[in-house]
mmCIF file of C-alpha atoms in Angstrom:
data_model
loop_
_atom_site.group_PDB
_atom_site.id
_atom_site.type_symbol
_atom_site.label_atom_id
_atom_site.label_comp_id
_atom_site.label_asym_id
_atom_site.label_seq_id
_atom_site.Cartn_x
_atom_site.Cartn_y
_atom_site.Cartn_z
ATOM 1 C CA MET Q 19 69.142 99.304 148.217
ATOM 2 C CA CYS Q 20 66.092 101.180 147.222
ATOM 3 C CA GLU Q 21 65.558 104.814 146.675
ATOM 4 C CA ILE Q 22 62.217 106.178 148.256
ATOM 5 C CA PRO Q 23 61.177 109.590 147.068
ATOM 6 C CA GLY Q 24 59.661 111.628 149.877
ATOM 7 C CA SER Q 25 60.606 109.431 152.646
ATOM 8 C CA GLU Q 26 60.871 111.011 156.178
ATOM 9 C CA ASP Q 27 63.688 108.989 157.259
ATOM 10 C CA SER Q 28 65.990 108.681 154.204
ATOM 11 C CA SER Q 29 65.865 108.603 150.398
ATOM 12 C CA LYS Q 30 68.025 105.248 150.701
ATOM 13 C CA ILE Q 31 66.559 102.093 152.161
ATOM 14 C CA GLY Q 32 68.548 98.870 152.689
ATOM 15 C CA TYR Q 33 66.527 95.719 151.844
ATOM 16 C CA ILE Q 34 67.565 92.591 153.572
ATOM 17 C CA LYS Q 35 65.706 89.204 152.913
ATOM 18 C CA LEU Q 36 66.447 86.419 155.330
ATOM 19 C CA THR Q 37 65.005 82.957 154.097
ATOM 20 C CA THR Q 38 66.315 80.651 156.727
ATOM 21 C CA PHE Q 39 68.424 80.737 160.169
ATOM 22 C CA ASN Q 40 71.578 78.531 159.220
ATOM 23 C CA GLN Q 41 74.800 78.873 161.002
ATOM 24 C CA ASN Q 42 75.989 81.799 158.844
ATOM 25 C CA ALA Q 43 72.617 83.877 158.994
ATOM 26 C CA ALA Q 44 73.889 86.420 161.650
ATOM 27 C CA GLY Q 45 77.214 86.886 159.763
ATOM 28 C CA SER Q 46 75.250 87.578 156.608
ATOM 29 C CA VAL Q 47 73.099 89.976 158.067
ATOM 30 C CA LYS Q 48 76.040 91.973 159.535
ATOM 31 C CA GLU Q 49 77.837 91.826 156.157
ATOM 32 C CA ALA Q 50 74.625 93.112 154.612
ATOM 33 C CA ILE Q 51 74.448 95.843 156.958
ATOM 34 C CA LYS Q 52 78.082 96.805 156.367
ATOM 35 C CA LYS Q 53 77.673 96.774 152.694
ATOM 36 C CA LEU Q 54 74.494 98.756 152.488
ATOM 37 C CA ARG Q 55 75.997 101.519 154.819
ATOM 38 C CA GLU Q 56 78.778 101.939 152.342
ATOM 39 C CA ASN Q 57 76.124 102.970 150.011
ATOM 40 C CA ASN Q 58 74.981 105.640 152.563
ATOM 41 C CA VAL Q 59 71.977 103.469 153.493
ATOM 42 C CA LYS Q 60 70.306 105.085 156.928
ATOM 43 C CA ALA Q 61 67.338 102.632 157.371
ATOM 44 C CA PHE Q 62 66.654 99.150 156.629
ATOM 45 C CA VAL Q 63 63.842 96.594 155.941
ATOM 46 C CA LEU Q 64 64.279 93.233 157.074
ATOM 47 C CA ASP Q 65 62.113 90.580 155.170
ATOM 48 C CA LEU Q 66 61.149 87.384 157.230
ATOM 49 C CA ARG Q 67 58.248 86.389 154.838
ATOM 50 C CA ASN Q 68 58.242 82.512 154.344
ATOM 51 C CA ASN Q 69 61.239 82.128 156.776
ATOM 52 C CA SER Q 70 60.429 78.796 158.573
ATOM 53 C CA GLY Q 71 63.255 79.462 161.196
ATOM 54 C CA GLY Q 72 65.968 77.206 161.649
ATOM 55 C CA LEU Q 73 68.900 77.414 164.264
ATOM 56 C CA PHE Q 74 67.442 79.067 167.478
ATOM 57 C CA PRO Q 75 70.934 80.699 168.429
ATOM 58 C CA GLU Q 76 71.058 82.458 165.240
ATOM 59 C CA GLY Q 77 67.706 84.057 165.604
ATOM 60 C CA ILE Q 78 68.951 85.301 169.147
ATOM 61 C CA GLU Q 79 72.298 86.601 167.629
ATOM 62 C CA ILE Q 80 70.322 88.604 164.811
ATOM 63 C CA ALA Q 81 68.270 90.022 167.418
ATOM 64 C CA LYS Q 82 71.174 91.315 169.224
ATOM 65 C CA ILE Q 83 72.425 93.061 165.775
ATOM 66 C CA TRP Q 84 69.545 95.183 165.893
ATOM 67 C CA MET Q 85 68.934 95.722 169.655
ATOM 68 C CA ASP Q 86 71.402 97.082 172.372
ATOM 69 C CA LYS Q 87 69.085 96.137 175.315
ATOM 70 C CA GLY Q 88 66.103 94.342 176.286
ATOM 71 C CA VAL Q 89 64.550 90.879 176.565
ATOM 72 C CA ILE Q 90 64.568 88.875 173.380
ATOM 73 C CA VAL Q 91 62.511 86.130 174.257
ATOM 74 C CA TYR Q 92 61.350 83.905 177.338
ATOM 75 C CA ILE Q 93 61.668 80.215 177.659
ATOM 76 C CA CYS Q 94 58.886 78.858 179.890
ATOM 77 C CA ASP Q 95 57.626 75.676 181.316
ATOM 78 C CA SER Q 96 54.912 74.500 183.419
ATOM 79 C CA ARG Q 97 56.552 76.306 186.545
ATOM 80 C CA GLY Q 98 57.206 79.574 184.904
ATOM 81 C CA VAL Q 99 59.915 81.450 183.392
ATOM 82 C CA ARG Q 100 62.943 79.205 182.819
ATOM 83 C CA ASP Q 101 65.512 81.208 180.817
ATOM 84 C CA ILE Q 102 65.501 84.842 179.706
ATOM 85 C CA TYR Q 103 67.563 85.615 176.615
ATOM 86 C CA GLU Q 104 68.502 89.280 176.560
ATOM 87 C CA ALA Q 105 70.512 91.812 174.346
ATOM 88 C CA ASP Q 106 73.400 93.554 176.283
ATOM 89 C CA GLY Q 107 74.753 95.743 173.484
ATOM 90 C CA ALA Q 108 78.001 93.494 172.948
ATOM 91 C CA SER Q 109 76.770 92.311 169.628
ATOM 92 C CA THR Q 110 74.873 95.445 168.613
ATOM 93 C CA VAL Q 111 75.653 96.581 164.848
ATOM 94 C CA ALA Q 112 72.510 98.578 163.996
ATOM 95 C CA ALA Q 113 70.510 99.642 167.159
ATOM 96 C CA SER Q 114 69.398 103.127 165.851
ATOM 97 C CA GLU Q 115 68.600 103.074 162.252
ATOM 98 C CA PRO Q 116 64.930 103.041 161.486
ATOM 99 C CA LEU Q 117 63.753 99.407 160.715
ATOM 100 C CA VAL Q 118 60.688 97.635 159.305
ATOM 101 C CA VAL Q 119 60.219 94.026 159.576
ATOM 102 C CA LEU Q 120 57.874 91.949 156.917
ATOM 103 C CA VAL Q 121 56.063 89.041 158.049
ATOM 104 C CA ASN Q 122 53.468 86.526 156.957
ATOM 105 C CA LYS Q 123 51.772 83.187 157.911
ATOM 106 C CA GLY Q 124 55.001 81.510 156.463
ATOM 107 C CA THR Q 125 57.334 83.257 158.953
ATOM 108 C CA ALA Q 126 57.818 80.761 161.893
ATOM 109 C CA SER Q 127 59.815 79.553 164.942
ATOM 110 C CA ALA Q 128 63.056 81.313 165.015
ATOM 111 C CA SER Q 129 61.792 84.205 162.754
ATOM 112 C CA GLU Q 130 58.866 84.680 164.979
ATOM 113 C CA ILE Q 131 61.103 85.218 167.922
ATOM 114 C CA LEU Q 132 63.128 87.793 166.003
ATOM 115 C CA ALA Q 133 60.054 89.510 164.794
ATOM 116 C CA GLY Q 134 58.214 89.419 168.254
ATOM 117 C CA ALA Q 135 61.681 90.806 170.014
ATOM 118 C CA LEU Q 136 61.939 93.759 167.595
ATOM 119 C CA LYS Q 137 58.218 94.597 167.788
ATOM 120 C CA ASP Q 138 57.759 94.309 171.712
ATOM 121 C CA ASN Q 139 60.891 96.367 172.113
ATOM 122 C CA LYS Q 140 59.589 98.880 169.675
ATOM 123 C CA ARG Q 141 63.040 98.568 167.860
ATOM 124 C CA ALA Q 142 60.966 98.155 164.490
ATOM 125 C CA VAL Q 143 57.669 98.320 163.011
ATOM 126 C CA VAL Q 144 56.389 95.023 162.056
ATOM 127 C CA TYR Q 145 54.061 94.556 158.704
ATOM 128 C CA GLY Q 146 52.203 91.808 157.285
ATOM 129 C CA GLU Q 147 49.866 89.214 158.609
ATOM 130 C CA PRO Q 148 50.078 87.144 161.847
ATOM 131 C CA THR Q 149 52.772 84.726 161.629
ATOM 132 C CA TYR Q 150 52.646 80.787 161.820
ATOM 133 C CA GLY Q 151 52.529 80.387 165.471
ATOM 134 C CA LYS Q 152 55.246 77.774 166.182
ATOM 135 C CA GLY Q 153 56.359 78.356 169.751
ATOM 136 C CA LYS Q 154 56.776 74.871 171.326
ATOM 137 C CA ILE Q 155 60.067 73.313 172.545
ATOM 138 C CA GLN Q 156 59.875 69.477 172.204
ATOM 139 C CA SER Q 157 61.960 66.539 173.168
ATOM 140 C CA VAL Q 158 61.824 63.242 171.322
ATOM 141 C CA PHE Q 159 61.951 60.092 173.229
ATOM 142 C CA ALA Q 160 62.613 56.722 171.728
ATOM 143 C CA LEU Q 161 60.141 53.945 172.578
ATOM 144 C CA SER Q 162 60.859 50.275 172.773
ATOM 145 C CA ASP Q 163 59.241 49.352 169.473
ATOM 146 C CA GLY Q 164 61.448 52.026 167.650
ATOM 147 C CA SER Q 165 58.917 54.740 167.446
ATOM 148 C CA GLY Q 166 59.468 58.177 168.926
ATOM 149 C CA LEU Q 167 57.365 60.225 171.281
ATOM 150 C CA ALA Q 168 57.488 63.975 170.968
ATOM 151 C CA VAL Q 169 56.936 65.744 174.375
ATOM 152 C CA THR Q 170 56.390 69.263 174.761
ATOM 153 C CA VAL Q 171 59.032 70.537 177.380
ATOM 154 C CA ALA Q 172 58.762 74.442 177.134
ATOM 155 C CA ARG Q 173 57.428 77.375 174.883
ATOM 156 C CA TYR Q 174 58.776 80.639 173.718
ATOM 157 C CA GLU Q 175 57.018 83.807 174.922
ATOM 158 C CA THR Q 176 57.856 87.438 173.368
ATOM 159 C CA PRO Q 177 58.990 90.257 175.507
ATOM 160 C CA ALA Q 178 55.341 91.270 176.136
ATOM 161 C CA ARG Q 179 54.672 87.848 177.487
ATOM 162 C CA THR Q 180 52.626 86.581 174.248
ATOM 163 C CA ASP Q 181 52.779 82.760 173.939
ATOM 164 C CA ILE Q 182 53.821 82.440 170.316
ATOM 165 C CA ASP Q 183 52.222 78.760 169.918
ATOM 166 C CA LYS Q 184 49.196 78.755 167.490
ATOM 167 C CA VAL Q 185 48.951 82.482 167.731
ATOM 168 C CA GLY Q 186 52.084 83.821 166.255
ATOM 169 C CA VAL Q 187 53.053 87.715 166.223
ATOM 170 C CA THR Q 188 50.594 90.063 165.233
ATOM 171 C CA PRO Q 189 51.953 92.885 163.047
ATOM 172 C CA ASP Q 190 51.733 96.652 163.700
ATOM 173 C CA ARG Q 191 50.324 97.128 160.335
ATOM 174 C CA PRO Q 192 48.848 95.225 157.444
ATOM 175 C CA LEU Q 193 50.633 94.835 153.918
ATOM 176 C CA PRO Q 194 48.593 95.366 150.960
ATOM 177 C CA ALA Q 195 47.560 92.340 149.244
ATOM 178 C CA SER Q 196 49.315 93.578 146.334
ATOM 179 C CA PHE Q 197 52.661 93.973 148.044
ATOM 180 C CA PRO Q 198 55.507 92.299 145.992
ATOM 181 C CA THR Q 199 57.482 89.380 147.564
ATOM 182 C CA ASP Q 200 60.658 89.997 145.632
ATOM 183 C CA GLU Q 201 63.426 92.607 145.979
ATOM 184 C CA ASP Q 202 62.974 94.321 142.619
ATOM 185 C CA GLY Q 203 59.244 94.370 143.139
ATOM 186 C CA PHE Q 204 59.692 95.837 146.622
ATOM 187 C CA CYS Q 205 61.834 98.832 145.300
ATOM 188 C CA SER Q 206 59.388 99.332 142.637
ATOM 189 C CA CYS Q 207 56.622 99.515 145.225
ATOM 190 C CA LEU Q 208 58.461 101.961 147.208
ATOM 191 C CA ARG Q 209 59.126 104.145 144.059
ATOM 192 C CA ASP Q 210 55.516 103.948 143.004
ATOM 193 C CA PRO Q 211 53.804 103.696 146.223
ATOM 194 C CA ALA Q 212 50.223 103.887 144.453
ATOM 195 C CA SER Q 213 51.098 100.732 142.622
ATOM 196 C CA CYS Q 214 50.896 98.832 145.787
ATOM 197 C CA ASN Q 215 48.714 100.815 147.884
ATOM 198 C CA LEU Q 216 51.726 101.652 150.419
ATOM 199 C CA ASN Q 217 52.314 104.999 152.011
ATOM 200 C CA ALA Q 218 56.121 104.956 151.530
ATOM 201 C CA ALA Q 219 56.732 108.250 153.235
ATOM 202 C CA ARG Q 220 55.340 107.001 156.498
ATOM 203 C CA LEU Q 221 56.980 103.215 156.072
ATOM 204 C CA PHE Q 222 58.812 103.695 159.321
ATOM 205 C CA VAL Q 223 55.930 105.479 161.456
ATOM 206 C CA ARG Q 224 54.501 103.116 163.822
ATOM 207 C CA SER Q 225 51.030 104.514 163.886
#
């Protein structure tokens, strides 16, 4: 929990750093939100920097935590859209509080899907640098000599129909080069914005 003097939304900001999408990721995010709310947190920062992905279903479930409606991701192949994942409100925990998402070039795969969904649905303001760009879905076929052949069978597209592969998700705003990567440094930056060239009072403002 970070206290931000002069914030337009709230003086208490909940900071959640997600490093991977394992089988406990969605449950851990829900628990973190619950604990932070008990401390009267009214806005959140979700840090996905250097999160290389993991389990695709967990990324979808975490998007549903923050969204009550809207497309999360399109699965597309050579014939067009093959599948659509959407939020329907059934798993929503925090769809209304102000939300910032932090990304960088180490944000990949499932974390890019999550960042793209929150950005394109205008659920969050995304800060950082363009993400890694890992948007292919591949199947591996065994060959007679024991080797394998990886074949791309589909791709991920964000709700705005941006092909993630090799392009990544472009943030709404850049982060200053001096912006810290750890929790304590993050809170210190928000308490003393001049130290990291960040306008903390407008942290949750899109433009």
